[in-house]
PDB file of N, CA and C in Angstrom:
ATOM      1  N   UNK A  28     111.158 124.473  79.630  1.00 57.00           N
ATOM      2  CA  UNK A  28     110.480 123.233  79.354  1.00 57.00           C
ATOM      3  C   UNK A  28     109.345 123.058  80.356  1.00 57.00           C
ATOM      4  N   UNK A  29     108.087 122.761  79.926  1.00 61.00           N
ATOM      5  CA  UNK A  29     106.980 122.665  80.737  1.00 61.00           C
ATOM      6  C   UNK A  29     106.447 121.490  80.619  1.00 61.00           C
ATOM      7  N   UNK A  30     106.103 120.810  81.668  1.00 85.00           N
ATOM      8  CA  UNK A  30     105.875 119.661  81.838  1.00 85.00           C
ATOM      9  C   UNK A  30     103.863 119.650  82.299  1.00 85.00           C
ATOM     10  N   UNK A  31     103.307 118.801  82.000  1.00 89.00           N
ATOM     11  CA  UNK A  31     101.792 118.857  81.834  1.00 89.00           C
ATOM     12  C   UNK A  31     101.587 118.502  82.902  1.00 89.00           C
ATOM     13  N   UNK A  32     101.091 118.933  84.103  1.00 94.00           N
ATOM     14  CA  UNK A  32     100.296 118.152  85.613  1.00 94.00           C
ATOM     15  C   UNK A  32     100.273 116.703  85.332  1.00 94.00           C
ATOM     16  N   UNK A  33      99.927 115.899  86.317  1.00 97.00           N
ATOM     17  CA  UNK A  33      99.837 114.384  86.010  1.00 97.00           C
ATOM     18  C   UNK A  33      98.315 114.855  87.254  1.00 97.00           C
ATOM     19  N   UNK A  34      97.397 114.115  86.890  1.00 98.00           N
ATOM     20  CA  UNK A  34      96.568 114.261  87.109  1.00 98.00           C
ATOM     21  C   UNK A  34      95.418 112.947  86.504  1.00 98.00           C
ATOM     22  N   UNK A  35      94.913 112.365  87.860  1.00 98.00           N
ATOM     23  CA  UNK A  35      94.093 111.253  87.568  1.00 98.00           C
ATOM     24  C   UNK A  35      92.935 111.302  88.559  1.00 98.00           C
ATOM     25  N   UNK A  36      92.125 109.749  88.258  1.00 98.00           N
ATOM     26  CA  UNK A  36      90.581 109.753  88.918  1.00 98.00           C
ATOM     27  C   UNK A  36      90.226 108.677  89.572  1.00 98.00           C
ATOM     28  N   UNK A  37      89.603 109.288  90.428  1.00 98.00           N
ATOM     29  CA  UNK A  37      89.211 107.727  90.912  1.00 98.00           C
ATOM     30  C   UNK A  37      87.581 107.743  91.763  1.00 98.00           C
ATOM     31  N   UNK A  38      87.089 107.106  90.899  1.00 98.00           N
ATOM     32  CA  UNK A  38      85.592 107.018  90.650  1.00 98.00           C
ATOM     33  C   UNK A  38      85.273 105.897  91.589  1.00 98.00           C
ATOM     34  N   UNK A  39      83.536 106.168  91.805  1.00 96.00           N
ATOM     35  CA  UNK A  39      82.967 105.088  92.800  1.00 96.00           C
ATOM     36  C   UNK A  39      81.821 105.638  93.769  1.00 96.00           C
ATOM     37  N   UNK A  40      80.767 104.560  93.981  1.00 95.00           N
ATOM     38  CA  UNK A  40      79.987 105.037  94.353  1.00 95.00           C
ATOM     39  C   UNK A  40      80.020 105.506  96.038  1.00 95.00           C
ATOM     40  N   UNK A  41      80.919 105.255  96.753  1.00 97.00           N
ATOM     41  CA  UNK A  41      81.932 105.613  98.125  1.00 97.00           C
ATOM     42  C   UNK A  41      80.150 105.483  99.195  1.00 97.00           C
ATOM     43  N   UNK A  42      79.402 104.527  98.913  1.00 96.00           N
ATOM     44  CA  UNK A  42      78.171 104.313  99.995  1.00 96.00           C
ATOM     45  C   UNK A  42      78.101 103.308 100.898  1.00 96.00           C
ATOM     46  N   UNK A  43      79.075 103.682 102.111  1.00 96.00           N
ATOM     47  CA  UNK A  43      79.994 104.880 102.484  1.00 96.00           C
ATOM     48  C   UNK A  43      81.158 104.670 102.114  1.00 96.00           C
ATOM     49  N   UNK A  44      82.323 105.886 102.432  1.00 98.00           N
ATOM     50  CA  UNK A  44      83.153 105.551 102.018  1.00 98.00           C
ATOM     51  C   UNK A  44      83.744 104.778 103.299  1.00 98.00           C
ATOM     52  N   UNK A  45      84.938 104.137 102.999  1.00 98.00           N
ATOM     53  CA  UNK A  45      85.564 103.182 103.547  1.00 98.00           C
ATOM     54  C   UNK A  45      86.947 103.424 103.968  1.00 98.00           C
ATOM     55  N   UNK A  46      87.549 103.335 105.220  1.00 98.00           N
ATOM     56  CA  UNK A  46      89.068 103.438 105.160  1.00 98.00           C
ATOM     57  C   UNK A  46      89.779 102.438 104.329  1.00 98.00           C
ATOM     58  N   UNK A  47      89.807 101.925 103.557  1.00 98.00           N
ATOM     59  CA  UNK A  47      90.170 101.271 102.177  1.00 98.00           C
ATOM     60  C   UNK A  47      90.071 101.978 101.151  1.00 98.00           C
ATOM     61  N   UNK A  48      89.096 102.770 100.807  1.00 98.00           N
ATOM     62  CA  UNK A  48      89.031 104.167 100.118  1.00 98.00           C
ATOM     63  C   UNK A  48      90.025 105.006 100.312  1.00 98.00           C
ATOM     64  N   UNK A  49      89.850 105.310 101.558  1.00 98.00           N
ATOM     65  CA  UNK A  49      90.920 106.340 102.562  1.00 98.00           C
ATOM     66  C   UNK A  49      92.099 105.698 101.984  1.00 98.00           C
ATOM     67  N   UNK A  50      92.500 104.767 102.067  1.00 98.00           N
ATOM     68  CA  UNK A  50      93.815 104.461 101.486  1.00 98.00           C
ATOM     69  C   UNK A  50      94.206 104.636 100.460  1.00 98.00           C
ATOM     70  N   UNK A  51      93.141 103.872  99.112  1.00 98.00           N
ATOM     71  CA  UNK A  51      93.469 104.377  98.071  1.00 98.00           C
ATOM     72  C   UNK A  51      93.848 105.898  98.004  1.00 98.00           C
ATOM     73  N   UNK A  52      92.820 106.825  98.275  1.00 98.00           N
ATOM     74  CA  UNK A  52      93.096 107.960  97.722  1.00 98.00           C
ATOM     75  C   UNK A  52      94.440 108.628  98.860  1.00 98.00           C
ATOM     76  N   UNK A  53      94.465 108.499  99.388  1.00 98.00           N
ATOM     77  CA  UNK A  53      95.678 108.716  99.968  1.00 98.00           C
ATOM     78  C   UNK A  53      96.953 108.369  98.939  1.00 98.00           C
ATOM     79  N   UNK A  54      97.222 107.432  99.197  1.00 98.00           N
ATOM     80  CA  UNK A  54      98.397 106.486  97.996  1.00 98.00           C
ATOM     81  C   UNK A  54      98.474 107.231  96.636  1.00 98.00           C
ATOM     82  N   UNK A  55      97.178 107.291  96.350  1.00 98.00           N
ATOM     83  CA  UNK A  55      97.208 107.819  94.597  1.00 98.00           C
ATOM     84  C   UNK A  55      97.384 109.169  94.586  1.00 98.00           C
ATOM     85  N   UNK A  56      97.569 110.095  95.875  1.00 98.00           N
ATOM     86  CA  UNK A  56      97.351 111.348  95.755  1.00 98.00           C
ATOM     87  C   UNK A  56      99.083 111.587  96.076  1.00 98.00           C
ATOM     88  N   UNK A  57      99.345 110.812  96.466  1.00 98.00           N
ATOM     89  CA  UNK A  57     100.388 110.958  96.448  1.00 98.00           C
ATOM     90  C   UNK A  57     102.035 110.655  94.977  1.00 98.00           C
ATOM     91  N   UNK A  58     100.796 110.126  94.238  1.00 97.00           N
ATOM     92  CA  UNK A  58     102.314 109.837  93.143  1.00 97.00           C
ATOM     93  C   UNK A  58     101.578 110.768  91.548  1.00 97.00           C
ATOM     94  N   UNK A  59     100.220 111.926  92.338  1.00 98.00           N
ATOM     95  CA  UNK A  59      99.907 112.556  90.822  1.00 98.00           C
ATOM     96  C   UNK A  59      99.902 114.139  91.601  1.00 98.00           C
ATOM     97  N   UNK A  60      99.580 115.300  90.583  1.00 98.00           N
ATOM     98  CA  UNK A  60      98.980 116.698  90.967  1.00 98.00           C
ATOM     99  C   UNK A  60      98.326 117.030  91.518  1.00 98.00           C
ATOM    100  N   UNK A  61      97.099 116.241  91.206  1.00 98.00           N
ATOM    101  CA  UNK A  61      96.040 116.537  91.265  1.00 98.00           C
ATOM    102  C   UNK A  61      95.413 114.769  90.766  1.00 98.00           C
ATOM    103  N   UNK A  62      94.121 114.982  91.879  1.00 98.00           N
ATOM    104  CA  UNK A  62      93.646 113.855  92.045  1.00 98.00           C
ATOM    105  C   UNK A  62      91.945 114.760  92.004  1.00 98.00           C
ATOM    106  N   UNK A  63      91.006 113.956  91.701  1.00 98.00           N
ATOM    107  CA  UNK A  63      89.513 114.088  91.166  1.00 98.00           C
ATOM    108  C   UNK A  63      89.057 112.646  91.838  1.00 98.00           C
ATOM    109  N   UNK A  64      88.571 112.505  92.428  1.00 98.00           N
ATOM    110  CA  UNK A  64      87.214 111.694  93.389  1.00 98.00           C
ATOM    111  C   UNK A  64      86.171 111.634  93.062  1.00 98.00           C
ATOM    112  N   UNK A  65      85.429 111.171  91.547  1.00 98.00           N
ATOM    113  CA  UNK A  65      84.138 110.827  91.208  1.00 98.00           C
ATOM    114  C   UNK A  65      82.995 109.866  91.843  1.00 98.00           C
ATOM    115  N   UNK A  66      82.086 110.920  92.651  1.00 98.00           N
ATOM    116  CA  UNK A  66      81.023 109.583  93.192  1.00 98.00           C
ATOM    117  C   UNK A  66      79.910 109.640  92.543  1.00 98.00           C
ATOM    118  N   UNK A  67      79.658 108.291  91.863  1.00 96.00           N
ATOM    119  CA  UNK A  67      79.054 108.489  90.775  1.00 96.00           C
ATOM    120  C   UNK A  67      77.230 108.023  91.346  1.00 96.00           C
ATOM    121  N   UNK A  68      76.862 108.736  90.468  1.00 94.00           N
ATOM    122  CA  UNK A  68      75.431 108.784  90.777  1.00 94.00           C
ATOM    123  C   UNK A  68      74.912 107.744  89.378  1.00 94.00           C
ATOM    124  N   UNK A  69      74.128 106.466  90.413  1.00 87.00           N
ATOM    125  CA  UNK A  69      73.570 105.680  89.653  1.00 87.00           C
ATOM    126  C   UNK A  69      72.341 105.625  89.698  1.00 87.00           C
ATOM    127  N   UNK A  70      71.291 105.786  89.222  1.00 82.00           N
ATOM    128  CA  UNK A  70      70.221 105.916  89.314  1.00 82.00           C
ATOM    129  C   UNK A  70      69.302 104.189  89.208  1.00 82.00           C
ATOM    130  N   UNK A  71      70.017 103.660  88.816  1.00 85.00           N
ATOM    131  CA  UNK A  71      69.780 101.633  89.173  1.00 85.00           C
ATOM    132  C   UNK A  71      69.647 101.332  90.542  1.00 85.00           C
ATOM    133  N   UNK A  72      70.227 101.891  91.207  1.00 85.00           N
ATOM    134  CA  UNK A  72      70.598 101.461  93.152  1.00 85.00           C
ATOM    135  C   UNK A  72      69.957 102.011  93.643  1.00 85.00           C
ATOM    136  N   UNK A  73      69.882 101.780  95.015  1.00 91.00           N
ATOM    137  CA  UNK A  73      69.188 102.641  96.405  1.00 91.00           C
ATOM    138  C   UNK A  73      70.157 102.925  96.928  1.00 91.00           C
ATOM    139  N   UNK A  74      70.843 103.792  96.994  1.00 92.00           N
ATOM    140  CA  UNK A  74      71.796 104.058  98.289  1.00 92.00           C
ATOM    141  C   UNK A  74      71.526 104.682  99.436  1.00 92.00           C
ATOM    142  N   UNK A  75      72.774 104.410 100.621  1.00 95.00           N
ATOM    143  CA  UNK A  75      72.325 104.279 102.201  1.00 95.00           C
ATOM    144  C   UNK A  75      72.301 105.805 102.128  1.00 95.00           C
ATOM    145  N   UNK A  76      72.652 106.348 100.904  1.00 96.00           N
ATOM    146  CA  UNK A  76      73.314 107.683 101.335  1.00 96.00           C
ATOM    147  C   UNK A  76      72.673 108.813 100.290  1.00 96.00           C
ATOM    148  N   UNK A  77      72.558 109.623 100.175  1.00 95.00           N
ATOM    149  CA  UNK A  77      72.333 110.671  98.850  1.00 95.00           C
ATOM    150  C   UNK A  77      73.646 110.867  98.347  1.00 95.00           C
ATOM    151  N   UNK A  78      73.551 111.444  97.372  1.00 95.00           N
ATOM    152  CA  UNK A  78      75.239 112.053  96.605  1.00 95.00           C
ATOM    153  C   UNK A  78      75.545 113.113  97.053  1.00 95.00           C
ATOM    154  N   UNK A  79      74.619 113.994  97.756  1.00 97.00           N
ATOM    155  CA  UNK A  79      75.228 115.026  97.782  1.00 97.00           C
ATOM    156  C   UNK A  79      75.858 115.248  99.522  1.00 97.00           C
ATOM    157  N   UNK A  80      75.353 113.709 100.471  1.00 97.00           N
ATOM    158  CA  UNK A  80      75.890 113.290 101.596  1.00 97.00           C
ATOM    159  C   UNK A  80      76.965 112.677 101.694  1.00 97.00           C
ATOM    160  N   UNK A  81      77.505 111.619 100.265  1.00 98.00           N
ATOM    161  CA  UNK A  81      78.225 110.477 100.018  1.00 98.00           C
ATOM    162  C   UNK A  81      79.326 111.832  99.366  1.00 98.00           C
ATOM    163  N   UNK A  82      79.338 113.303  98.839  1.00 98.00           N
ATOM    164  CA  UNK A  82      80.338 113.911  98.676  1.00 98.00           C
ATOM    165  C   UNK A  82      80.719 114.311  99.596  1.00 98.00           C
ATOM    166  N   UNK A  83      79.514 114.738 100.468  1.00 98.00           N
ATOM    167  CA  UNK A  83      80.492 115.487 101.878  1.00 98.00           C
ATOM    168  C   UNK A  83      81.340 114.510 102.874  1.00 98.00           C
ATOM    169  N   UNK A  84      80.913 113.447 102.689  1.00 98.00           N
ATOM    170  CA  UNK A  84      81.612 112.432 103.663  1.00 98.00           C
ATOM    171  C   UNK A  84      82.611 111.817 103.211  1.00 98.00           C
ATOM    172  N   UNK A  85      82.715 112.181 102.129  1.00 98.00           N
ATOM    173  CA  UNK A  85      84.408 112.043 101.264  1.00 98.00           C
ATOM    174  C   UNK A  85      85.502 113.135 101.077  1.00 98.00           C
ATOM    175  N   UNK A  86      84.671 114.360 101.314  1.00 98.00           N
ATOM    176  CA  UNK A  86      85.273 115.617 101.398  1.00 98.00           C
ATOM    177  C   UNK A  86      85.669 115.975 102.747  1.00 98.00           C
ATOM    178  N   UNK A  87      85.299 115.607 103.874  1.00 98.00           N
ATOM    179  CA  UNK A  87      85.426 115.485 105.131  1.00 98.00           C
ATOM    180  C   UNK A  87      86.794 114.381 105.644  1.00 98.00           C
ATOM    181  N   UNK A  88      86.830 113.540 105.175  1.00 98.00           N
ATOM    182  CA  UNK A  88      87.536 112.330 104.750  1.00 98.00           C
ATOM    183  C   UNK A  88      88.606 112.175 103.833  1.00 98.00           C
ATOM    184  N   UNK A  89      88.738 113.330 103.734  1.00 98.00           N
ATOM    185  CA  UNK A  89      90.214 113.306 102.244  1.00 98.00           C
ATOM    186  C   UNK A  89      90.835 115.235 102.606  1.00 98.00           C
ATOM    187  N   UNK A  90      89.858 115.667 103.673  1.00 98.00           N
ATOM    188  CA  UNK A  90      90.284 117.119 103.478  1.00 98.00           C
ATOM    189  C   UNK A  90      91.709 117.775 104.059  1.00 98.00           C
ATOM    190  N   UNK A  91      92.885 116.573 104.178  1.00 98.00           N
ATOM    191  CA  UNK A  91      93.574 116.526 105.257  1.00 98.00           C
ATOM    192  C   UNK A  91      94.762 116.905 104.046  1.00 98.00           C
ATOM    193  N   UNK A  92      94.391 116.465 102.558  1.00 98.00           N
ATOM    194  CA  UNK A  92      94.720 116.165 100.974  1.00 98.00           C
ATOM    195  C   UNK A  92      94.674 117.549 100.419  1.00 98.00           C
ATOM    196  N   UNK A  93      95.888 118.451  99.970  1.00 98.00           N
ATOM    197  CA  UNK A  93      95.524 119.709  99.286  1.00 98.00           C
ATOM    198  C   UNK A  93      95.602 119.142  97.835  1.00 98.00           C
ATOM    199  N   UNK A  94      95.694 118.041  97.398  1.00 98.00           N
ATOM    200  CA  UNK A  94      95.350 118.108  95.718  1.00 98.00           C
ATOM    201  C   UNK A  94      94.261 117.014  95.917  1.00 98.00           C
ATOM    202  N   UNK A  95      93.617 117.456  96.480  1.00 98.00           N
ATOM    203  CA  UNK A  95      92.231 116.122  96.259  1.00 98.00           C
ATOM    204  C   UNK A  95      91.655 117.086  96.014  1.00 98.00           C
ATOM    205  N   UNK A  96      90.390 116.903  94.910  1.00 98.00           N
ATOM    206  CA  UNK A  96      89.269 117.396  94.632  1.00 98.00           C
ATOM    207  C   UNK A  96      88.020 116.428  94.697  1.00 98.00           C
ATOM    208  N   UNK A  97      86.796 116.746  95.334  1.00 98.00           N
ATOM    209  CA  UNK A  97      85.526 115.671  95.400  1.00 98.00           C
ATOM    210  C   UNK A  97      84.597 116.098  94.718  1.00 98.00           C
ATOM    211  N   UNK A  98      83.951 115.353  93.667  1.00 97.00           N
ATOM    212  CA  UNK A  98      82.762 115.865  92.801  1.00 97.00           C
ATOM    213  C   UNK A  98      82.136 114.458  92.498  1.00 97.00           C
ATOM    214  N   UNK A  99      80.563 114.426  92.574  1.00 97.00           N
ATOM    215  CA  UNK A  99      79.774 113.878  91.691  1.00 97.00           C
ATOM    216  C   UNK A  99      79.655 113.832  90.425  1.00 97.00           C
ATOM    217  N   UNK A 100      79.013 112.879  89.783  1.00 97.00           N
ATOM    218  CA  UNK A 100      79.049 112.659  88.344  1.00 97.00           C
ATOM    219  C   UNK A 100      78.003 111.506  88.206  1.00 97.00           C
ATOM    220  N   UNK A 101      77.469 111.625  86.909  1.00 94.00           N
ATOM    221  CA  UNK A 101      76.521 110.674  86.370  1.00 94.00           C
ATOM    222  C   UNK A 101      77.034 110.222  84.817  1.00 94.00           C
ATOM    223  N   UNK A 102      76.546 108.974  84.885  1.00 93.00           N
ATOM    224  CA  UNK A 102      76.805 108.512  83.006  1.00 93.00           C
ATOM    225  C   UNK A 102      78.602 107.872  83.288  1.00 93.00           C
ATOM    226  N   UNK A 103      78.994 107.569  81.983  1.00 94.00           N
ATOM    227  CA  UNK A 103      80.172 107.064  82.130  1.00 94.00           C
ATOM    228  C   UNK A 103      81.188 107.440  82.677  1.00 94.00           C
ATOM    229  N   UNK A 104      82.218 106.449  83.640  1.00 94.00           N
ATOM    230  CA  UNK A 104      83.568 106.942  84.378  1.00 94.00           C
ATOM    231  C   UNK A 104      84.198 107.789  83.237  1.00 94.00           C
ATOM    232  N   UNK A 105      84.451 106.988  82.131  1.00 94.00           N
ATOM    233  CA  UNK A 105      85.055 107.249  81.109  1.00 94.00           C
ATOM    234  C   UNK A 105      85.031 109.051  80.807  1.00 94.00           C
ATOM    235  N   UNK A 106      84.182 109.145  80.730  1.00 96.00           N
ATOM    236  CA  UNK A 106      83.207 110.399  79.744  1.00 96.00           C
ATOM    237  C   UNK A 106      84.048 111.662  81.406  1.00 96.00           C
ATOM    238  N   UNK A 107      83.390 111.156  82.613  1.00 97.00           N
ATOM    239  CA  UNK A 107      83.800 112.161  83.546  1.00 97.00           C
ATOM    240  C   UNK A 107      85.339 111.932  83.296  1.00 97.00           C
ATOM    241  N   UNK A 108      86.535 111.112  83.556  1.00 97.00           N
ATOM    242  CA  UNK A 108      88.072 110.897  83.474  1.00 97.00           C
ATOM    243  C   UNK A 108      88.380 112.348  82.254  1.00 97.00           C
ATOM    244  N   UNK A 109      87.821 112.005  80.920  1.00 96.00           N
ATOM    245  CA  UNK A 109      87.888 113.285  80.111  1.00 96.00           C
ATOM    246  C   UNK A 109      87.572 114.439  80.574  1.00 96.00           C
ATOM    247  N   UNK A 110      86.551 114.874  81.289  1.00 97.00           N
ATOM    248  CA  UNK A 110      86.297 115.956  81.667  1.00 97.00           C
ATOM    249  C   UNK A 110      86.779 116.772  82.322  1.00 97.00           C
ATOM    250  N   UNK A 111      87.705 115.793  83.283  1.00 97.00           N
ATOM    251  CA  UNK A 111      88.613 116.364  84.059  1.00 97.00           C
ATOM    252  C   UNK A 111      89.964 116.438  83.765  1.00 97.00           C
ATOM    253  N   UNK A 112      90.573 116.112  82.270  1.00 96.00           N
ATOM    254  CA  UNK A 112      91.148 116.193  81.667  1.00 96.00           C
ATOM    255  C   UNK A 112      92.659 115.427  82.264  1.00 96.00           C
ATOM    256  N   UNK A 113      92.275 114.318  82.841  1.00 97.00           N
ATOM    257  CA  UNK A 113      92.880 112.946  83.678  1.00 97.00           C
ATOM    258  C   UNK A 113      93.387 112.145  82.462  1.00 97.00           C
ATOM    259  N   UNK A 114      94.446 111.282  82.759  1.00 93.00           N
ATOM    260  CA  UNK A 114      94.701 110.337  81.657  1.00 93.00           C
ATOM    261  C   UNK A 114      94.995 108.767  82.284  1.00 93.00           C
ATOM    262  N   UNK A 115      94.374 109.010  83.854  1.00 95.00           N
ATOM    263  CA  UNK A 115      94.935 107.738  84.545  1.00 95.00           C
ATOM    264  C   UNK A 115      93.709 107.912  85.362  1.00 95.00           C
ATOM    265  N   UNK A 116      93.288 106.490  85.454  1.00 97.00           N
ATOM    266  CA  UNK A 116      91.799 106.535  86.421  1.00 97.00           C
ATOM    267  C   UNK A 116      92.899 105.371  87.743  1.00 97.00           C
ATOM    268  N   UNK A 117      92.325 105.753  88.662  1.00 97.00           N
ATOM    269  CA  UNK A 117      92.730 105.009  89.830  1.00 97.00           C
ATOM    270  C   UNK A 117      92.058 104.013  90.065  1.00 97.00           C
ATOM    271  N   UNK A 118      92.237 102.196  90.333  1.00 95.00           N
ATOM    272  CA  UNK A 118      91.037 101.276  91.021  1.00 95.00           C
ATOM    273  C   UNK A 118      92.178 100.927  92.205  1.00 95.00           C
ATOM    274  N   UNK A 119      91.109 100.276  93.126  1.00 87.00           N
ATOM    275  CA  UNK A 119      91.341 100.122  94.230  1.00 87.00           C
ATOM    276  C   UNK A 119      91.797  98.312  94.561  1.00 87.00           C
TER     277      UNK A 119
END
């Protein structure tokens, strides 16, 4: 009998991220497989940060986590949650 990963997301623009972040993903990484960290790139905002600074400083920040994964994304949470083939998005 094979059972399917549990595997969820948790999206956000993390500029910067926050030890409140840190918590969440901590907590949530702990009750799935695999966990996915979407920082989403909005092109409406200015951020303090670039995306591809606002990943490393979440990847730096969660690397302590062997089922965390950190990736950018643009366009809907929704649309990325599928992609990563998640069925539970994480909020904080």
């Amino acid at each position: 009998m094979s059972t399917k990963p549990r595997i969820a997301v948790y999206t956000g623009s993390f500029d910067p991220i926050t030890l409140g972040h840190v918590n969440v993903i901590e907590r949530a990484s702990d009750l799935v497989d695999r966990l996915f960290v979407g920082v989403g790139i909005n092109v409406g905002k200015q951020p303090m940060f670039t995306p591809d600074e606002r990943v490393d400083l979440v990847r730096r920040s969660v690397k302590h986590l062997t089922n965390v994964e950190v990736c950018k994304f643009d366009g809907l949470a929704v649309q990325f949650v599928r992609k990563c083939g998640a069925r539970v998005m994480v909020r904080g």
